[in-house]
Amino acid sequence: MAGSLQFPKNHPCKKKPLQGLLFSASLVLGWVWAIPATLAAETITIRFGLFQQSVAIADIEKFAKTGTLSQTLQAYESLFTPELRGLLNRRVQVDPKFADKFVDELVLLPQGKQLITSLAAAIPGSSVESLQATMSIGLRQVNGLSVVSFLKAYPTENIDLDATQLLQIATEFNPNNLQSQALGSILARNLTVKTNTPFQPSFDPAATGQEAVEQQTLTFPDKQRQRSIPVDIYWSQKTDTTAPLVVISHGFGANRRFASYLARHLAGYGITVAAIEHPGSNGAAINNAANQGNLAKLLPATEFIERPKDVSFLLNELANLNKQPGQLQGKLNTEKVSVIGHSLGGYTALALVGGELNLGEVRQFCKTSLSLVDPLGDWLQCAAASLKENKLQLRDERVKSAIALNPLTGKLFGKQGLSQINKPVLILTSTEDALTPALNHQIRPFSQLKGNKYLLTAIGATHLSILDPTYSAGEASTIVKEKRGAETQALRQLLRGVSLAFVKQLTPEAKTYQPFLTAAYAQSLSTPEIPLRLNADLPTNVKPWLDLAVK
C-alpha cells in the first residue's frame, strides 16, 4: 500500500514502539557526524505522534561502552540489545584531510541531497547548512564518529527527534551505498586518462564473431562429494587451439545462464566456454532452503570450499572428455584456463587463481563489526565464519587468469590474501552496487593485487548490470534498485570486448588485442549515464580514498 511501512517479522519495530524508535534513531545517527560545542546534550527525546520518550545520554554512553545498564535503563532491558549496542558504537572514518572533499561529493549526489534534507526534517531546529557543516567538521576527527559522540556534542541540552522521519530514513538509506556513490563521482574524474587522439581501432572486439556457435548441456556426477555439476558448453568448429578454456561461474542464487551472451561472444571467436552451475548455491538450492524455512542453509559455509572444487572437478571431467571421440575432442584446453565469475562467482575465480582465504579475519569482522545496516555481501561472507580453518588455499594451477565481476570479497581474503596471486586479474566494480559495494569488495581488494591487473569501473552501474538482458534475476532484482537493459548496453559491449582481449592475452594474438585493455578503449564506449573507466593501477590521487571506512 502506498505510504505504508512494512517490517519483517523480527524487526525491532514490530516488537515495541520504543525499541523500534531507538533502533531507527541509531541507524540514522550513525550517518551523522558531530560538531564541537560548549553546550553538550544531556537527554534525547524521541517523538512519534503523541508518544514521546526521554533517555539520558550518559546512560546510553555507559551501555555502549560496557554493555551494562544504569538503574534508569534497567526498566527498558529488553530494548537495549547487543544489536543496538553495535549500532551505537558504529563509527564512520575518513582521512581528516579529505573530509571536506568527501562531503562536497556526497551533497552533489541525489541521494546525498535527499539524506541531508531528510535529516533536517528529522531533527527540528537543524538546517541543511548546519548538517552539512556538521559532517565536514565531524569527519576531521581522527578516531571516527559514532552515535554517542554525536549525541554528546550536539549543542542543545535536549535533542528532539521526529521518529516518523527517522523510520523513513532508516528504510531508504544505507551508509555503505552512499559511501560508494560519493566515491563514484571522484572515480569518474580521477580515473579518466586524458588524450587528444580519438581511439580508432582496426577492428571491434565487441562485434559478433564470425564463427557459428554450438551449445550443449552436460551433467557430471561427483560421487565423492555427492554433487551433480551441470554445465553448458559453447564452442565453434574452428576452435583456437592456443586459447584457454573459459569457465564462467555464476553468483549466489543465480544459474549458469546469467551471462550466456558473453559465453556466445567468446565462442564466436573460437574460444570454448564452460558455464558451470554450482548446486549448493544456485537458484534451486536457495529456493529449496527458503521453502523449508531453513534460512541457515541459504548459503552453507562449505560452499566457499565446494565452489572452487566444483571447477577443479569439472576440469578433470573435461580433460577426459577432450580425449574422447566426438564434437568436443581437442576443443577443451583444460591445462590453460581463464575463470570469469560474477559476485560469489567472482570470489570463486579469485580463490582458484591463487587468493588465500583468511577465515580468522572473517570471524573477527562478523563477531565485532557486522551491523544490521551492512549490505547483503557483508552478511553472505559471514556464512564462511563457521569453517574450522584459519587460512585456506584453493588454488588450481590450471587456472592462468581470472575476471572477477562485482566480486564478493569483503574480508574473505583478509588484508594480504590477494597479494599471493601472481597471475593476470581483471576486476569489475560498479559504484552503485548496493549488494557488494565498490570500496570494500572491489577497489580495496584490487589494491592488494601485485601482478598484471586491470580495474574496470562502471560509474552508476549496479550489481546486476552485466547480466544477460534476457536472464530473469528473480527476487534478487527487487532487493535493491537495479540498472539493466538499454541503459547498461554500453557496459555489456565493453565487457564483451575487454573479456575477449583479456583471454587473448594467453595466446599468440596478445599484442593484437592489447589496445582493448586500455583506458582509451573503455572511455570510447563511455556514456553520460554510465561513464566507463579502465585502469591498470589506481592513480595516486585516488589511493587516499582507500582509507574511507564505515565500521
Coordinates of C-alpha atoms in Angstrom, one line a residue:
M1 CA 0.0 0.0 0.0
A2 CA 1.4 3.4 -0.9
G3 CA 2.7 5.4 2.1
S4 CA 2.7 2.4 4.5
L5 CA 5.7 0.9 6.1
Q6 CA 6.1 -2.9 6.4
F7 CA 8.6 -4.5 8.7
P8 CA 9.9 -8.1 8.8
K9 CA 8.6 -10.4 11.5
N10 CA 11.5 -10.0 13.8
H11 CA 12.2 -6.3 13.0
P12 CA 12.6 -4.3 16.2
C13 CA 9.8 -2.0 15.2
K14 CA 7.4 -5.0 15.3
K15 CA 8.1 -5.7 18.9
K16 CA 7.7 -2.4 20.9
P17 CA 7.4 1.2 19.8
L18 CA 10.3 2.5 21.9
Q19 CA 12.7 -0.3 20.7
G20 CA 11.8 0.4 17.1
L21 CA 12.3 4.1 17.6
L22 CA 15.7 3.7 19.3
F23 CA 16.8 1.2 16.7
S24 CA 15.8 3.6 13.8
A25 CA 17.4 6.5 15.6
S26 CA 20.7 4.7 15.9
L27 CA 20.6 3.8 12.2
V28 CA 20.2 7.4 11.2
L29 CA 22.5 8.9 13.7
G30 CA 25.2 6.5 12.6
W31 CA 25.3 8.5 9.4
V32 CA 25.6 11.9 11.0
W33 CA 28.8 13.4 12.3
A34 CA 29.4 15.6 15.4
I35 CA 30.1 19.3 15.8
P36 CA 32.2 20.8 18.5
A37 CA 30.1 22.7 21.1
T38 CA 30.5 24.1 24.5
L39 CA 26.9 23.0 25.4
A40 CA 26.6 19.3 25.4
A41 CA 23.3 17.5 25.1
E42 CA 22.1 15.6 28.2
T43 CA 18.9 13.9 27.0
I44 CA 17.4 12.6 23.8
T45 CA 13.6 12.8 23.3
I46 CA 12.1 10.6 20.6
R47 CA 8.7 11.7 19.4
F48 CA 6.2 9.6 17.5
G49 CA 2.9 11.3 17.2
L50 CA 1.6 11.9 20.7
F51 CA 4.1 9.3 22.1
Q52 CA 7.4 10.5 23.4
Q53 CA 10.2 9.1 25.5
S54 CA 13.3 10.8 27.0
V55 CA 16.5 8.9 27.8
A56 CA 19.7 10.3 29.4
I57 CA 22.6 10.3 27.0
A58 CA 25.1 9.4 29.8
D59 CA 23.2 6.2 30.4
I60 CA 23.3 5.4 26.7
E61 CA 27.0 6.0 26.6
K62 CA 27.6 3.7 29.6
F63 CA 25.6 1.0 27.8
A64 CA 27.6 1.5 24.6
K65 CA 30.9 1.3 26.3
T66 CA 30.3 -1.5 28.8
G67 CA 27.1 -3.3 27.8
T68 CA 25.7 -2.7 31.3
L69 CA 22.5 -0.8 32.0
S70 CA 22.1 2.0 34.5
Q71 CA 19.4 1.8 37.1
T72 CA 17.3 4.1 34.9
L73 CA 17.6 2.0 31.8
Q74 CA 17.1 -1.3 33.6
A75 CA 13.3 -0.8 33.1
Y76 CA 14.0 -1.0 29.4
E77 CA 16.3 -4.0 29.5
S78 CA 14.5 -5.8 26.7
L79 CA 15.1 -2.8 24.4
F80 CA 18.9 -2.4 24.8
T81 CA 20.1 -5.5 22.9
P82 CA 23.6 -6.3 21.6
E83 CA 22.4 -5.3 18.2
L84 CA 21.5 -1.8 19.4
R85 CA 24.9 -1.6 21.2
G86 CA 26.7 -2.4 18.0
L87 CA 24.8 0.3 16.2
L88 CA 25.6 2.8 18.9
N89 CA 29.3 2.0 18.6
R90 CA 29.3 2.1 14.8
R91 CA 32.0 4.6 13.6
V92 CA 32.5 6.4 10.3
Q93 CA 36.1 7.2 9.4
V94 CA 37.8 9.0 6.7
D95 CA 41.3 10.6 6.4
P96 CA 40.7 14.0 8.1
K97 CA 42.5 15.8 5.2
F98 CA 39.7 14.6 2.8
A99 CA 36.7 15.3 5.0
D100 CA 35.6 18.5 3.1
K101 CA 36.0 16.8 -0.3
F102 CA 34.0 13.8 0.8
V103 CA 31.1 15.9 2.0
D104 CA 31.3 18.0 -1.2
E105 CA 31.0 14.9 -3.3
L106 CA 28.2 13.5 -1.1
V107 CA 25.9 16.5 -1.3
L108 CA 26.2 16.6 -5.1
L109 CA 24.6 13.2 -5.3
P110 CA 20.7 13.0 -5.5
Q111 CA 20.7 10.5 -2.5
G112 CA 23.1 12.7 -0.6
K113 CA 20.9 15.8 -1.0
Q114 CA 17.9 13.8 0.0
L115 CA 19.6 12.4 3.1
I116 CA 20.5 15.8 4.3
T117 CA 17.1 17.2 3.6
S118 CA 15.5 14.3 5.5
L119 CA 17.8 14.7 8.4
A120 CA 16.9 18.4 8.7
A121 CA 13.2 17.3 8.9
A122 CA 14.0 14.6 11.4
I123 CA 16.0 16.9 13.8
P124 CA 13.8 20.0 14.4
G125 CA 16.0 23.1 14.7
S126 CA 18.7 21.9 12.4
S127 CA 19.1 23.1 8.8
V128 CA 20.7 21.8 5.6
E129 CA 23.6 24.1 6.0
S130 CA 24.3 23.2 9.7
L131 CA 24.1 19.5 8.9
Q132 CA 26.5 19.9 6.0
A133 CA 28.9 21.8 8.2
T134 CA 28.5 19.2 10.9
M135 CA 29.6 16.5 8.5
S136 CA 32.7 18.4 7.4
I137 CA 33.8 19.2 11.0
G138 CA 33.0 15.8 12.4
L139 CA 34.8 13.9 9.7
R140 CA 38.1 15.6 10.7
Q141 CA 38.1 13.7 14.0
V142 CA 40.9 11.1 13.8
N143 CA 39.1 8.3 15.7
G144 CA 35.9 8.5 13.8
L145 CA 32.4 9.4 14.8
S146 CA 29.7 7.3 16.5
V147 CA 26.1 7.8 17.5
V148 CA 27.2 8.5 21.1
S149 CA 29.8 11.1 20.1
F150 CA 27.2 12.9 18.0
L151 CA 24.7 12.9 20.9
K152 CA 27.3 14.2 23.4
A153 CA 28.4 17.0 21.0
Y154 CA 25.0 18.2 19.9
P155 CA 24.7 21.9 21.0
T156 CA 21.5 21.7 22.9
E157 CA 20.6 20.3 26.3
N158 CA 18.0 18.0 24.7
I159 CA 17.8 16.6 21.2
D160 CA 14.3 16.2 19.7
L161 CA 14.0 13.5 17.1
D162 CA 11.0 13.1 14.8
A163 CA 10.5 9.3 14.8
T164 CA 8.3 9.3 11.7
Q165 CA 11.1 10.8 9.7
L166 CA 13.7 8.6 11.3
L167 CA 11.9 5.4 10.3
Q168 CA 11.6 6.6 6.7
I169 CA 15.3 7.5 6.5
A170 CA 16.3 4.1 8.1
T171 CA 14.3 2.4 5.4
E172 CA 15.7 4.3 2.4
F173 CA 19.4 4.9 3.1
N174 CA 22.4 2.7 3.6
P175 CA 25.7 4.2 4.6
N176 CA 27.8 1.8 2.6
N177 CA 25.8 2.5 -0.6
L178 CA 26.1 6.3 0.0
Q179 CA 29.8 5.9 0.5
S180 CA 30.3 4.1 -2.8
Q181 CA 28.2 6.6 -4.7
A182 CA 30.2 9.5 -3.2
L183 CA 33.3 7.7 -4.3
G184 CA 31.8 7.2 -7.8
S185 CA 31.9 10.8 -8.7
I186 CA 35.5 11.0 -7.5
L187 CA 36.5 8.0 -9.6
A188 CA 34.7 9.3 -12.7
R189 CA 37.1 12.3 -12.7
N190 CA 40.3 10.8 -11.3
L191 CA 40.3 7.6 -13.3
T192 CA 40.0 9.4 -16.6
V193 CA 43.0 9.2 -18.8
K194 CA 43.2 12.4 -21.0
T195 CA 44.2 12.0 -24.6
N196 CA 43.9 14.2 -27.7
T197 CA 43.8 11.3 -30.1
P198 CA 40.5 9.5 -30.7
F199 CA 40.5 5.8 -30.2
Q200 CA 40.4 4.3 -33.7
P201 CA 40.9 0.5 -33.6
S202 CA 41.3 -1.6 -36.7
F203 CA 38.5 -3.9 -35.6
D204 CA 35.8 -4.2 -33.0
P205 CA 36.3 -7.0 -30.4
A206 CA 32.8 -6.5 -29.1
A207 CA 31.2 -7.3 -32.5
T208 CA 29.8 -10.7 -33.1
G209 CA 32.4 -13.2 -34.1
Q210 CA 32.4 -14.9 -37.5
E211 CA 32.3 -18.5 -36.2
A212 CA 28.9 -20.3 -35.8
V213 CA 28.4 -21.1 -32.1
E214 CA 27.2 -24.5 -30.9
Q215 CA 26.0 -25.3 -27.4
Q216 CA 25.5 -28.5 -25.4
T217 CA 24.4 -29.2 -21.9
L218 CA 26.2 -31.9 -19.9
T219 CA 25.9 -33.1 -16.3
F220 CA 28.8 -34.6 -14.4
P221 CA 28.0 -36.5 -11.2
D222 CA 30.7 -36.1 -8.5
K223 CA 30.1 -39.3 -6.4
Q224 CA 32.8 -38.4 -3.9
R225 CA 31.2 -35.1 -2.9
Q226 CA 27.6 -36.2 -3.7
R227 CA 27.1 -33.2 -6.1
S228 CA 25.8 -33.2 -9.6
I229 CA 27.5 -30.5 -11.8
P230 CA 25.6 -29.2 -14.8
V231 CA 27.5 -27.2 -17.4
D232 CA 26.7 -25.5 -20.7
I233 CA 29.5 -25.9 -23.3
Y234 CA 29.8 -23.3 -26.0
W235 CA 32.2 -23.8 -28.9
S236 CA 32.7 -23.4 -32.6
Q237 CA 34.1 -25.8 -35.3
K238 CA 37.2 -23.6 -35.8
T239 CA 38.4 -23.6 -32.2
D240 CA 41.5 -21.5 -31.4
T241 CA 43.8 -24.3 -30.0
T242 CA 46.1 -21.7 -28.4
A243 CA 43.3 -20.1 -26.4
P244 CA 42.4 -21.1 -22.9
L245 CA 39.2 -22.8 -21.9
V246 CA 37.0 -20.3 -20.2
V247 CA 34.9 -21.3 -17.2
I248 CA 32.1 -19.0 -16.2
S249 CA 30.9 -19.1 -12.5
H250 CA 27.5 -17.6 -11.5
G251 CA 26.7 -15.7 -8.3
F252 CA 24.6 -16.6 -5.2
G253 CA 21.1 -17.7 -6.2
A254 CA 21.8 -17.5 -10.0
N255 CA 22.4 -20.2 -12.6
R256 CA 24.7 -21.0 -15.5
R257 CA 22.7 -18.9 -18.0
F258 CA 23.3 -15.5 -16.3
A259 CA 25.9 -14.4 -18.8
S260 CA 25.1 -16.5 -21.9
Y261 CA 25.6 -13.5 -24.2
L262 CA 29.2 -13.4 -23.0
A263 CA 29.7 -17.1 -23.4
R264 CA 28.4 -17.0 -27.0
H265 CA 30.5 -14.0 -27.8
L266 CA 33.7 -15.7 -26.8
A267 CA 32.8 -18.9 -28.6
G268 CA 32.2 -16.8 -31.7
Y269 CA 35.9 -16.1 -31.7
G270 CA 37.0 -19.7 -31.4
I271 CA 37.2 -19.9 -27.6
T272 CA 35.5 -22.8 -25.9
V273 CA 33.4 -21.8 -22.8
A274 CA 32.1 -23.9 -20.0
A275 CA 29.3 -22.2 -18.0
I276 CA 29.2 -24.1 -14.7
E277 CA 26.3 -24.4 -12.2
H278 CA 27.1 -24.7 -8.5
P279 CA 24.3 -27.0 -7.0
G280 CA 24.9 -25.7 -3.4
S281 CA 24.3 -22.0 -4.2
N282 CA 22.2 -21.8 -7.3
G283 CA 18.7 -20.6 -7.6
A284 CA 17.2 -24.0 -6.9
A285 CA 19.2 -24.6 -3.7
I286 CA 18.2 -21.1 -2.4
N287 CA 14.5 -21.6 -3.1
N288 CA 14.6 -25.0 -1.5
A289 CA 16.1 -23.7 1.7
A290 CA 13.7 -20.8 1.8
N291 CA 10.7 -23.0 1.2
Q292 CA 11.7 -25.3 4.0
G293 CA 12.1 -22.3 6.3
N294 CA 15.7 -23.1 6.9
L295 CA 17.4 -19.8 6.4
A296 CA 20.6 -21.1 7.9
K297 CA 21.2 -23.2 4.8
L298 CA 20.7 -20.4 2.3
L299 CA 24.5 -20.4 1.9
P300 CA 26.2 -23.3 3.7
A301 CA 29.8 -22.4 4.9
T302 CA 31.1 -25.4 2.9
E303 CA 30.0 -23.7 -0.3
F304 CA 33.0 -21.4 -0.1
I305 CA 35.2 -24.5 -0.5
E306 CA 32.9 -26.6 -2.7
R307 CA 32.5 -23.9 -5.4
P308 CA 36.2 -23.8 -6.3
K309 CA 36.3 -27.6 -6.0
D310 CA 33.3 -27.7 -8.5
V311 CA 35.5 -26.0 -11.1
S312 CA 38.5 -28.3 -10.4
F313 CA 36.3 -31.4 -10.7
L314 CA 34.8 -30.0 -13.9
L315 CA 38.3 -29.5 -15.4
N316 CA 39.1 -33.1 -14.6
E317 CA 36.0 -34.4 -16.3
L318 CA 36.5 -32.1 -19.3
A319 CA 40.1 -33.3 -19.6
N320 CA 38.8 -36.8 -20.0
L321 CA 36.1 -35.7 -22.5
N322 CA 38.8 -33.8 -24.5
K323 CA 40.4 -37.2 -25.4
Q324 CA 37.3 -39.0 -26.4
P325 CA 35.9 -39.1 -30.0
G326 CA 33.1 -36.6 -30.5
Q327 CA 32.4 -33.0 -31.3
L328 CA 34.4 -31.7 -28.3
Q329 CA 37.5 -33.7 -28.8
G330 CA 40.5 -31.5 -28.8
K331 CA 38.5 -28.3 -28.0
L332 CA 38.8 -28.3 -24.2
N333 CA 42.2 -26.8 -23.2
T334 CA 41.9 -27.7 -19.5
E335 CA 45.6 -27.1 -18.9
K336 CA 45.2 -23.4 -19.7
V337 CA 42.0 -22.0 -18.1
S338 CA 40.6 -18.5 -17.5
V339 CA 37.8 -18.2 -15.0
I340 CA 35.1 -15.5 -15.2
G341 CA 32.9 -15.2 -12.2
H342 CA 30.2 -12.8 -11.0
S343 CA 29.6 -11.9 -7.3
L344 CA 30.1 -15.1 -5.4
G345 CA 31.4 -16.5 -8.7
G346 CA 33.9 -13.6 -8.6
Y347 CA 35.1 -14.9 -5.2
T348 CA 35.3 -18.4 -6.8
A349 CA 37.5 -17.1 -9.6
L350 CA 39.9 -15.2 -7.2
A351 CA 40.2 -18.3 -5.0
L352 CA 41.1 -20.5 -8.0
V353 CA 43.7 -18.1 -9.4
G354 CA 45.5 -18.1 -6.1
G355 CA 43.8 -15.9 -3.5
E356 CA 44.2 -17.2 0.1
L357 CA 41.2 -17.1 2.3
N358 CA 41.7 -15.6 5.8
L359 CA 38.8 -17.0 7.8
G360 CA 40.2 -15.6 11.0
E361 CA 39.7 -12.1 9.8
V362 CA 36.2 -13.1 8.6
R363 CA 35.3 -14.4 12.0
Q364 CA 36.6 -11.3 13.7
F365 CA 34.7 -9.0 11.4
C366 CA 31.4 -10.9 11.8
K367 CA 31.8 -11.0 15.6
T368 CA 32.7 -7.4 16.2
S369 CA 31.8 -5.2 13.2
L370 CA 28.8 -6.7 11.4
S371 CA 25.7 -4.5 11.6
L372 CA 22.1 -4.7 10.6
V373 CA 22.6 -1.9 8.1
D374 CA 25.5 -3.6 6.3
P375 CA 25.0 -4.8 2.7
L376 CA 24.0 -8.3 1.8
G377 CA 27.5 -9.1 0.6
D378 CA 28.9 -8.5 4.1
W379 CA 26.3 -10.9 5.6
L380 CA 27.0 -13.5 3.0
Q381 CA 30.7 -13.6 3.7
C382 CA 29.9 -14.4 7.3
A383 CA 28.4 -17.7 6.2
A384 CA 32.1 -18.8 5.9
A385 CA 32.8 -17.9 9.6
S386 CA 31.9 -21.4 10.9
L387 CA 34.6 -23.1 8.8
K388 CA 37.3 -24.6 11.0
E389 CA 40.4 -23.4 9.1
N390 CA 42.1 -20.1 9.8
K391 CA 43.6 -19.8 6.3
L392 CA 42.7 -21.8 3.2
Q393 CA 44.3 -22.1 -0.2
L394 CA 42.0 -23.4 -3.1
R395 CA 44.3 -22.6 -6.0
D396 CA 44.1 -24.7 -9.1
E397 CA 47.3 -24.3 -11.1
R398 CA 45.5 -24.9 -14.4
V399 CA 43.8 -21.5 -13.9
K400 CA 46.1 -19.0 -15.6
S401 CA 43.9 -15.8 -15.3
A402 CA 40.7 -14.6 -13.8
I403 CA 38.0 -12.0 -14.4
A404 CA 36.0 -11.1 -11.2
L405 CA 32.8 -9.2 -12.0
N406 CA 31.4 -7.4 -8.9
P407 CA 33.1 -10.0 -6.8
L408 CA 32.1 -10.8 -3.2
T409 CA 35.3 -10.4 -1.3
G410 CA 35.0 -8.2 1.8
K411 CA 37.1 -9.8 4.5
L412 CA 37.3 -13.2 2.8
F413 CA 40.9 -12.8 1.7
G414 CA 41.9 -10.6 4.6
K415 CA 44.5 -7.8 4.1
Q416 CA 47.1 -9.9 2.3
G417 CA 45.3 -13.0 0.7
L418 CA 45.0 -11.5 -2.8
S419 CA 48.6 -10.3 -2.8
Q420 CA 49.6 -14.0 -3.3
I421 CA 48.1 -14.0 -6.8
N422 CA 50.8 -13.9 -9.4
K423 CA 48.6 -14.3 -12.5
P424 CA 46.6 -11.7 -14.5
V425 CA 43.3 -10.5 -12.9
L426 CA 40.6 -8.1 -14.1
I427 CA 38.1 -6.8 -11.6
L428 CA 34.8 -5.0 -12.5
T429 CA 33.4 -2.6 -9.9
S430 CA 30.1 -0.7 -10.1
T431 CA 29.8 2.4 -8.0
E432 CA 26.0 1.9 -7.2
D433 CA 26.4 -1.8 -6.3
A434 CA 24.4 -1.9 -3.1
L435 CA 25.0 -5.7 -2.6
T436 CA 28.8 -5.8 -2.8
P437 CA 29.7 -2.1 -2.5
A438 CA 32.7 -1.0 -4.6
L439 CA 35.1 0.2 -2.0
N440 CA 35.2 -2.8 0.3
H441 CA 34.5 -5.6 -2.2
Q442 CA 36.4 -4.5 -5.3
I443 CA 38.6 -1.3 -5.0
R444 CA 40.5 -2.2 -1.8
P445 CA 40.9 -5.8 -3.0
F446 CA 42.2 -4.5 -6.3
S447 CA 44.9 -2.5 -4.5
Q448 CA 46.2 -5.8 -2.9
L449 CA 46.9 -7.4 -6.3
K450 CA 50.6 -7.3 -7.1
G451 CA 50.8 -8.8 -10.6
N452 CA 49.3 -7.9 -14.0
K453 CA 45.9 -6.4 -13.2
Y454 CA 43.1 -4.2 -14.5
L455 CA 40.2 -2.3 -12.8
L456 CA 37.1 -1.8 -15.0
T457 CA 34.9 0.8 -13.3
A458 CA 31.3 1.4 -14.3
I459 CA 30.2 4.7 -12.7
G460 CA 26.5 4.4 -11.8
A461 CA 26.1 0.7 -12.7
T462 CA 24.7 -1.7 -10.2
H463 CA 25.3 -5.3 -9.1
L464 CA 23.3 -7.0 -11.9
S465 CA 24.0 -4.6 -14.7
I466 CA 26.2 -7.1 -16.6
L467 CA 23.6 -9.9 -16.6
D468 CA 22.2 -11.1 -19.9
P469 CA 19.1 -8.8 -20.6
T470 CA 17.0 -11.9 -21.2
Y471 CA 18.0 -13.5 -17.9
S472 CA 15.5 -13.3 -15.1
A473 CA 17.2 -12.4 -11.8
G474 CA 14.0 -13.2 -9.8
E475 CA 13.8 -11.7 -6.3
A476 CA 17.5 -10.6 -6.5
S477 CA 16.5 -7.7 -8.7
T478 CA 13.8 -6.5 -6.2
I479 CA 16.0 -6.3 -3.1
V480 CA 17.5 -3.0 -4.4
K481 CA 17.0 -0.9 -7.5
E482 CA 19.0 -2.4 -10.4
K483 CA 20.0 -0.9 -13.7
R484 CA 19.6 -3.3 -16.5
G485 CA 18.6 -3.3 -20.2
A486 CA 19.2 -0.4 -22.6
E487 CA 20.8 1.9 -20.1
T488 CA 23.7 -0.5 -19.5
Q489 CA 24.1 -1.7 -23.0
A490 CA 27.5 0.1 -23.4
L491 CA 28.8 -1.7 -20.3
R492 CA 28.0 -5.1 -21.7
Q493 CA 29.5 -4.1 -25.0
L494 CA 32.7 -3.1 -23.2
L495 CA 32.6 -6.3 -21.2
R496 CA 32.5 -8.4 -24.4
G497 CA 35.4 -6.5 -25.9
V498 CA 37.5 -6.4 -22.7
S499 CA 36.9 -10.1 -21.8
L500 CA 37.9 -11.2 -25.3
A501 CA 41.1 -9.1 -25.2
F502 CA 41.9 -10.3 -21.7
V503 CA 41.5 -14.0 -22.6
K504 CA 43.5 -13.5 -25.8
Q505 CA 46.5 -12.3 -23.7
L506 CA 47.2 -16.0 -23.1
T507 CA 47.5 -16.6 -26.9
P508 CA 49.9 -15.5 -29.7
E509 CA 47.4 -12.8 -30.5
A510 CA 48.1 -11.0 -27.2
K511 CA 49.7 -7.9 -28.9
T512 CA 46.8 -7.5 -31.4
Y513 CA 44.2 -7.4 -28.5
Q514 CA 46.3 -5.3 -26.1
P515 CA 44.8 -1.9 -27.2
F516 CA 41.5 -3.1 -25.9
L517 CA 42.8 -3.3 -22.4
T518 CA 43.4 0.4 -22.2
A519 CA 41.7 3.4 -20.7
A520 CA 41.2 4.8 -24.3
Y521 CA 39.0 1.9 -25.3
A522 CA 36.8 2.0 -22.2
Q523 CA 36.3 5.7 -22.5
S524 CA 35.4 5.4 -26.2
L525 CA 32.3 3.4 -25.1
S526 CA 31.5 5.6 -22.1
T527 CA 28.1 7.2 -21.9
P528 CA 26.8 10.1 -19.7
E529 CA 24.5 7.6 -18.0
I530 CA 27.3 5.0 -17.3
P531 CA 30.8 6.5 -17.5
L532 CA 33.3 3.7 -18.1
R533 CA 36.9 3.6 -17.0
L534 CA 39.7 1.0 -17.3
N535 CA 43.0 1.4 -15.3
A536 CA 46.0 -0.8 -14.7
D537 CA 46.5 0.8 -11.3
L538 CA 44.9 3.3 -9.0
P539 CA 46.2 6.9 -9.6
T540 CA 47.9 8.5 -6.6
N541 CA 45.1 11.0 -6.1
V542 CA 42.6 8.1 -5.6
K543 CA 44.6 5.9 -3.2
P544 CA 43.9 8.2 -0.1
W545 CA 40.2 7.4 -0.5
L546 CA 41.0 3.8 0.3
D547 CA 41.2 5.0 4.0
L548 CA 37.5 5.8 3.8
A549 CA 35.7 3.4 6.2
V550 CA 32.4 2.6 7.8
K551 CA 33.0 0.4 10.8

